[in-house]
Amino acid sequence: MKLLNLHGLLLADQGFWRGNVPALLMVMPYNAIQFTVQHKLKTFAAGSSKTEDHIRLSPYLSFVSGSLAGCAATVGSYPFDLLRTILASQGEPKVYPNMKSALVDIVRTRGFRGLYAGLLPTLVEIVPYAGLHFSTYDTFKRWTMVWNRNRVSNSSLFGTEDELSSFQQFLCGLMAGTCAKLVCHPLDVVKKRFQIEGLQRHPRYGTRVEHHAYRNMIHAVRQILQLEGWAGLYKGIVPSTVKAAPATAITFVAYEYTSVWLKSTLT
């Protein structure tokens, strides 16, 4: 009995890491493309590559540059996002034991276009999500700088009045990630429904989404509202936000410090 319980715990623990490999393979090119494109667009809009000039851009320009950067990153890394969702959603018993088997079966049954199933709703989602990501982060940074200036008597605590501490950057990223996820989660739900169309899985993991269950995004939203109500569009909102908010915060802090380090090294 103890051995069976231990085996069950090990399986449960492994379940937390389903789709982790394609997720890691996705996040590297995604963030690389996203931050590169976003930096180039901000440099073009500001007429300068300096961070202090980028932060002065209007929220509208931050939103547009973030949205375009998110679209570019999504197209460049989408197959990994699809594989991650499928491996994480299949449940037990597994249909695909690993990423390679999932990749081969998708290409065999759906062709290479199958690797981009759900791309359109993903792009529709990423426009407001990435735009809010960057625009709210920049806005929170500006507000924090103003707050720092008002505490100029304690400027030694922060280095300079315009310099944010790593904790402040983390909080700005945390709030930006939370805002973006809360606003855009319904679009993420619709995207994932398209990604797992036709996936075989055990009934206890939820009703299977049949092939061509939804004609388009509008039809998908109507079907979800009709069959599941408004709550259907917010399924998984808590774990999704708990994951996305700190991940966003860590990503922004890492990017800020890496940028400073690269500038000091290369100049």
GROMACS .gro file of C-alpha atoms in nm:
model
  267
    1MET     CA    1   0.000   0.000   0.000
    2LYS     CA    2   0.281   0.241   0.089
    3LEU     CA    3   0.450   0.167  -0.243
    4LEU     CA    4   0.126   0.239  -0.429
    5ASN     CA    5   0.082   0.566  -0.241
    6LEU     CA    6   0.441   0.664  -0.319
    7HIS     CA    7   0.389   0.580  -0.686
    8GLY     CA    8   0.074   0.793  -0.691
    9LEU     CA    9   0.257   1.086  -0.534
   10LEU     CA   10   0.537   1.059  -0.788
   11LEU     CA   11   0.288   1.058  -1.075
   12ALA     CA   12   0.107   1.357  -0.925
   13ASP     CA   13   0.437   1.541  -0.886
   14GLN     CA   14   0.529   1.469  -1.249
   15GLY     CA   15   0.191   1.604  -1.355
   16PHE     CA   16   0.294   1.951  -1.242
   17TRP     CA   17   0.573   1.944  -1.504
   18ARG     CA   18   0.369   1.831  -1.806
   19GLY     CA   19   0.467   2.032  -2.111
   20ASN     CA   20   0.766   2.182  -1.930
   21VAL     CA   21   1.022   2.101  -2.201
   22PRO     CA   22   0.836   2.271  -2.490
   23ALA     CA   23   0.749   2.555  -2.250
   24LEU     CA   24   1.119   2.615  -2.185
   25LEU     CA   25   1.198   2.585  -2.556
   26MET     CA   26   0.922   2.836  -2.627
   27VAL     CA   27   1.010   3.098  -2.368
   28MET     CA   28   1.367   3.149  -2.489
   29PRO     CA   29   1.296   3.248  -2.852
   30TYR     CA   30   0.972   3.418  -2.748
   31ASN     CA   31   1.135   3.657  -2.502
   32ALA     CA   32   1.440   3.708  -2.723
   33ILE     CA   33   1.225   3.810  -3.020
   34GLN     CA   34   0.979   4.009  -2.811
   35PHE     CA   35   1.231   4.226  -2.627
   36THR     CA   36   1.446   4.276  -2.937
   37VAL     CA   37   1.156   4.391  -3.154
   38GLN     CA   38   1.010   4.602  -2.875
   39HIS     CA   39   1.344   4.774  -2.814
   40LYS     CA   40   1.387   4.846  -3.186
   41LEU     CA   41   1.036   4.990  -3.214
   42LYS     CA   42   1.082   5.208  -2.906
   43THR     CA   43   1.417   5.328  -3.039
   44PHE     CA   44   1.249   5.422  -3.367
   45ALA     CA   45   0.961   5.600  -3.191
   46ALA     CA   46   1.183   5.785  -2.942
   47GLY     CA   47   1.465   5.855  -3.186
   48SER     CA   48   1.705   5.722  -2.924
   49SER     CA   49   1.816   5.387  -2.785
   50LYS     CA   50   1.845   5.517  -2.427
   51THR     CA   51   1.618   5.364  -2.164
   52GLU     CA   52   1.540   5.703  -2.010
   53ASP     CA   53   1.403   5.820  -2.347
   54HIS     CA   54   1.199   5.501  -2.392
   55ILE     CA   55   1.028   5.545  -2.057
   56ARG     CA   56   0.904   5.888  -2.162
   57LEU     CA   57   0.709   5.748  -2.456
   58SER     CA   58   0.330   5.777  -2.428
   59PRO     CA   59   0.134   5.472  -2.304
   60TYR     CA   60  -0.017   5.450  -2.653
   61LEU     CA   61   0.324   5.405  -2.820
   62SER     CA   62   0.429   5.159  -2.549
   63PHE     CA   63   0.109   4.962  -2.615
   64VAL     CA   64   0.161   4.955  -2.992
   65SER     CA   65   0.530   4.858  -2.971
   66GLY     CA   66   0.449   4.587  -2.716
   67SER     CA   67   0.166   4.448  -2.928
   68LEU     CA   68   0.378   4.428  -3.243
   69ALA     CA   69   0.666   4.271  -3.051
   70GLY     CA   70   0.429   4.015  -2.899
   71CYS     CA   71   0.292   3.924  -3.243
   72ALA     CA   72   0.642   3.874  -3.384
   73ALA     CA   73   0.743   3.659  -3.086
   74THR     CA   74   0.424   3.453  -3.107
   75VAL     CA   75   0.472   3.366  -3.475
   76GLY     CA   76   0.837   3.278  -3.412
   77SER     CA   77   0.772   3.041  -3.122
   78TYR     CA   78   0.414   2.921  -3.171
   79PRO     CA   79   0.474   2.548  -3.240
   80PHE     CA   80   0.634   2.515  -2.896
   81ASP     CA   81   0.331   2.685  -2.739
   82LEU     CA   82   0.101   2.438  -2.916
   83LEU     CA   83   0.305   2.136  -2.802
   84ARG     CA   84   0.319   2.270  -2.446
   85THR     CA   85  -0.060   2.306  -2.430
   86ILE     CA   86  -0.124   1.963  -2.578
   87LEU     CA   87   0.119   1.782  -2.347
   88ALA     CA   88  -0.018   1.964  -2.043
   89SER     CA   89  -0.383   1.899  -2.137
   90GLN     CA   90  -0.376   1.533  -2.237
   91GLY     CA   91  -0.407   1.392  -1.884
   92GLU     CA   92  -0.372   1.019  -1.805
   93PRO     CA   93  -0.333   0.782  -1.978
   94LYS     CA   94  -0.103   0.983  -2.199
   95VAL     CA   95  -0.169   1.003  -2.570
   96TYR     CA   96   0.181   1.137  -2.637
   97PRO     CA   97   0.467   1.016  -2.414
   98ASN     CA   98   0.696   1.300  -2.521
   99MET     CA   99   0.727   1.610  -2.737
  100LYS     CA  100   0.866   1.422  -3.037
  101SER     CA  101   0.570   1.184  -3.060
  102ALA     CA  102   0.327   1.475  -3.037
  103LEU     CA  103   0.515   1.665  -3.308
  104VAL     CA  104   0.524   1.367  -3.544
  105ASP     CA  105   0.155   1.287  -3.497
  106ILE     CA  106   0.044   1.648  -3.549
  107VAL     CA  107   0.244   1.680  -3.871
  108ARG     CA  108   0.119   1.338  -3.991
  109THR     CA  109  -0.250   1.403  -3.920
  110ARG     CA  110  -0.279   1.778  -3.973
  111GLY     CA  111   0.026   1.867  -4.178
  112PHE     CA  112   0.265   2.147  -4.092
  113ARG     CA  113  -0.033   2.383  -4.070
  114GLY     CA  114  -0.137   2.181  -3.767
  115LEU     CA  115   0.160   2.324  -3.576
  116TYR     CA  116  -0.009   2.663  -3.605
  117ALA     CA  117  -0.359   2.554  -3.499
  118GLY     CA  118  -0.515   2.836  -3.302
  119LEU     CA  119  -0.262   3.094  -3.421
  120LEU     CA  120  -0.528   3.351  -3.515
  121PRO     CA  121  -0.699   3.356  -3.173
  122THR     CA  122  -0.353   3.359  -3.016
  123LEU     CA  123  -0.257   3.670  -3.214
  124VAL     CA  124  -0.591   3.830  -3.124
  125GLU     CA  125  -0.509   3.758  -2.761
  126ILE     CA  126  -0.146   3.868  -2.775
  127VAL     CA  127  -0.220   4.214  -2.915
  128PRO     CA  128  -0.393   4.342  -2.598
  129TYR     CA  129  -0.193   4.113  -2.367
  130ALA     CA  130   0.156   4.216  -2.482
  131GLY     CA  131   0.044   4.575  -2.529
  132LEU     CA  132  -0.087   4.594  -2.172
  133HIS     CA  133   0.223   4.408  -2.052
  134PHE     CA  134   0.460   4.678  -2.168
  135SER     CA  135   0.241   4.986  -2.141
  136THR     CA  136   0.133   4.915  -1.782
  137TYR     CA  137   0.490   4.823  -1.684
  138ASP     CA  138   0.620   5.153  -1.824
  139THR     CA  139   0.334   5.340  -1.654
  140PHE     CA  140   0.405   5.181  -1.317
  141LYS     CA  141   0.774   5.262  -1.361
  142ARG     CA  142   0.694   5.629  -1.427
  143TRP     CA  143   0.469   5.644  -1.122
  144THR     CA  144   0.741   5.484  -0.910
  145MET     CA  145   0.996   5.736  -1.036
  146VAL     CA  146   0.763   6.020  -0.936
  147TRP     CA  147   0.721   5.858  -0.594
  148ASN     CA  148   1.100   5.832  -0.563
  149ARG     CA  149   1.140   6.200  -0.649
  150ASN     CA  150   0.894   6.289  -0.376
  151ARG     CA  151   1.119   6.099  -0.136
  152VAL     CA  152   1.434   6.280  -0.249
  153SER     CA  153   1.546   6.314   0.112
  154ASN     CA  154   1.589   5.934   0.115
  155SER     CA  155   1.744   5.918  -0.232
  156SER     CA  156   2.048   5.733  -0.096
  157LEU     CA  157   1.817   5.437  -0.044
  158PHE     CA  158   1.746   5.414  -0.416
  159GLY     CA  159   2.074   5.538  -0.565
  160THR     CA  160   1.918   5.820  -0.769
  161GLU     CA  161   1.566   5.956  -0.790
  162ASP     CA  162   1.510   5.804  -1.137
  163GLU     CA  163   1.666   5.469  -1.054
  164LEU     CA  164   1.433   5.190  -0.943
  165SER     CA  165   1.545   4.923  -0.699
  166SER     CA  166   1.517   4.561  -0.806
  167PHE     CA  167   1.224   4.521  -0.565
  168GLN     CA  168   1.044   4.817  -0.721
  169GLN     CA  169   1.102   4.676  -1.068
  170PHE     CA  170   0.967   4.341  -0.947
  171LEU     CA  171   0.652   4.506  -0.809
  172CYS     CA  172   0.599   4.698  -1.135
  173GLY     CA  173   0.631   4.375  -1.333
  174LEU     CA  174   0.403   4.191  -1.089
  175MET     CA  175   0.127   4.449  -1.126
  176ALA     CA  176   0.171   4.466  -1.504
  177GLY     CA  177   0.146   4.087  -1.536
  178THR     CA  178  -0.162   4.075  -1.314
  179CYS     CA  179  -0.343   4.350  -1.507
  180ALA     CA  180  -0.268   4.195  -1.846
  181LYS     CA  181  -0.373   3.845  -1.738
  182LEU     CA  182  -0.699   3.953  -1.573
  183VAL     CA  183  -0.804   4.149  -1.883
  184CYS     CA  184  -0.699   3.894  -2.146
  185HIS     CA  185  -0.765   3.557  -1.981
  186PRO     CA  186  -1.091   3.487  -2.173
  187LEU     CA  187  -0.897   3.513  -2.500
  188ASP     CA  188  -0.643   3.266  -2.362
  189VAL     CA  189  -0.923   3.019  -2.285
  190VAL     CA  190  -1.052   3.045  -2.642
  191LYS     CA  191  -0.701   3.001  -2.781
  192LYS     CA  192  -0.644   2.681  -2.584
  193ARG     CA  193  -0.977   2.536  -2.698
  194PHE     CA  194  -0.854   2.561  -3.057
  195GLN     CA  195  -0.516   2.414  -2.964
  196ILE     CA  196  -0.659   2.097  -2.806
  197GLU     CA  197  -0.925   2.024  -3.068
  198GLY     CA  198  -0.953   1.649  -3.121
  199LEU     CA  199  -0.712   1.559  -2.839
  200GLN     CA  200  -0.795   1.221  -2.685
  201ARG     CA  201  -0.797   1.224  -2.305
  202HIS     CA  202  -0.964   1.066  -2.004
  203PRO     CA  203  -1.319   1.197  -1.936
  204ARG     CA  204  -1.222   1.303  -1.582
  205TYR     CA  205  -1.005   1.576  -1.736
  206GLY     CA  206  -1.307   1.739  -1.897
  207THR     CA  207  -1.517   1.707  -2.210
  208ARG     CA  208  -1.318   1.647  -2.524
  209VAL     CA  209  -1.312   1.932  -2.775
  210GLU     CA  210  -1.400   1.769  -3.107
  211HIS     CA  211  -1.240   1.863  -3.438
  212HIS     CA  212  -1.399   2.175  -3.588
  213ALA     CA  213  -1.612   2.225  -3.276
  214TYR     CA  214  -1.578   2.599  -3.331
  215ARG     CA  215  -1.605   2.771  -3.668
  216ASN     CA  216  -1.419   3.081  -3.553
  217MET     CA  217  -1.342   3.285  -3.242
  218ILE     CA  218  -1.683   3.450  -3.222
  219HIS     CA  219  -1.855   3.113  -3.251
  220ALA     CA  220  -1.626   2.972  -2.982
  221VAL     CA  221  -1.708   3.255  -2.742
  222ARG     CA  222  -2.082   3.211  -2.805
  223GLN     CA  223  -2.062   2.835  -2.751
  224ILE     CA  224  -1.867   2.874  -2.427
  225LEU     CA  225  -2.114   3.134  -2.297
  226GLN     CA  226  -2.412   2.921  -2.397
  227LEU     CA  227  -2.286   2.594  -2.250
  228GLU     CA  228  -2.070   2.712  -1.960
  229GLY     CA  229  -2.175   3.068  -1.886
  230TRP     CA  230  -1.941   3.356  -1.813
  231ALA     CA  231  -1.748   3.136  -1.571
  232GLY     CA  232  -1.638   2.927  -1.869
  233LEU     CA  233  -1.434   3.217  -2.006
  234TYR     CA  234  -1.252   3.251  -1.675
  235LYS     CA  235  -1.167   2.888  -1.610
  236GLY     CA  236  -0.820   2.858  -1.460
  237ILE     CA  237  -0.791   3.231  -1.393
  238VAL     CA  238  -0.639   3.185  -1.045
  239PRO     CA  239  -0.351   2.945  -1.132
  240SER     CA  240  -0.295   3.130  -1.459
  241THR     CA  241  -0.255   3.463  -1.280
  242VAL     CA  242  -0.045   3.309  -1.003
  243LYS     CA  243   0.189   3.180  -1.274
  244ALA     CA  244   0.187   3.478  -1.510
  245ALA     CA  245   0.229   3.765  -1.262
  246PRO     CA  246   0.555   3.656  -1.092
  247ALA     CA  247   0.688   3.520  -1.424
  248THR     CA  248   0.634   3.863  -1.579
  249ALA     CA  249   0.799   4.035  -1.282
  250ILE     CA  250   1.106   3.809  -1.293
  251THR     CA  251   1.132   3.847  -1.671
  252PHE     CA  252   1.129   4.228  -1.653
  253VAL     CA  253   1.382   4.240  -1.369
  254ALA     CA  254   1.612   3.997  -1.553
  255TYR     CA  255   1.578   4.200  -1.873
  256GLU     CA  256   1.654   4.530  -1.697
  257TYR     CA  257   1.965   4.395  -1.527
  258THR     CA  258   2.085   4.210  -1.837
  259SER     CA  259   2.044   4.527  -2.046
  260VAL     CA  260   2.248   4.732  -1.797
  261TRP     CA  261   2.517   4.463  -1.783
  262LEU     CA  262   2.540   4.437  -2.162
  263LYS     CA  263   2.564   4.815  -2.201
  264SER     CA  264   2.841   4.837  -1.943
  265THR     CA  265   3.025   4.545  -2.104
  266LEU     CA  266   2.994   4.653  -2.467
  267THR     CA  267   3.058   5.026  -2.418
   0.00000   0.00000   0.00000
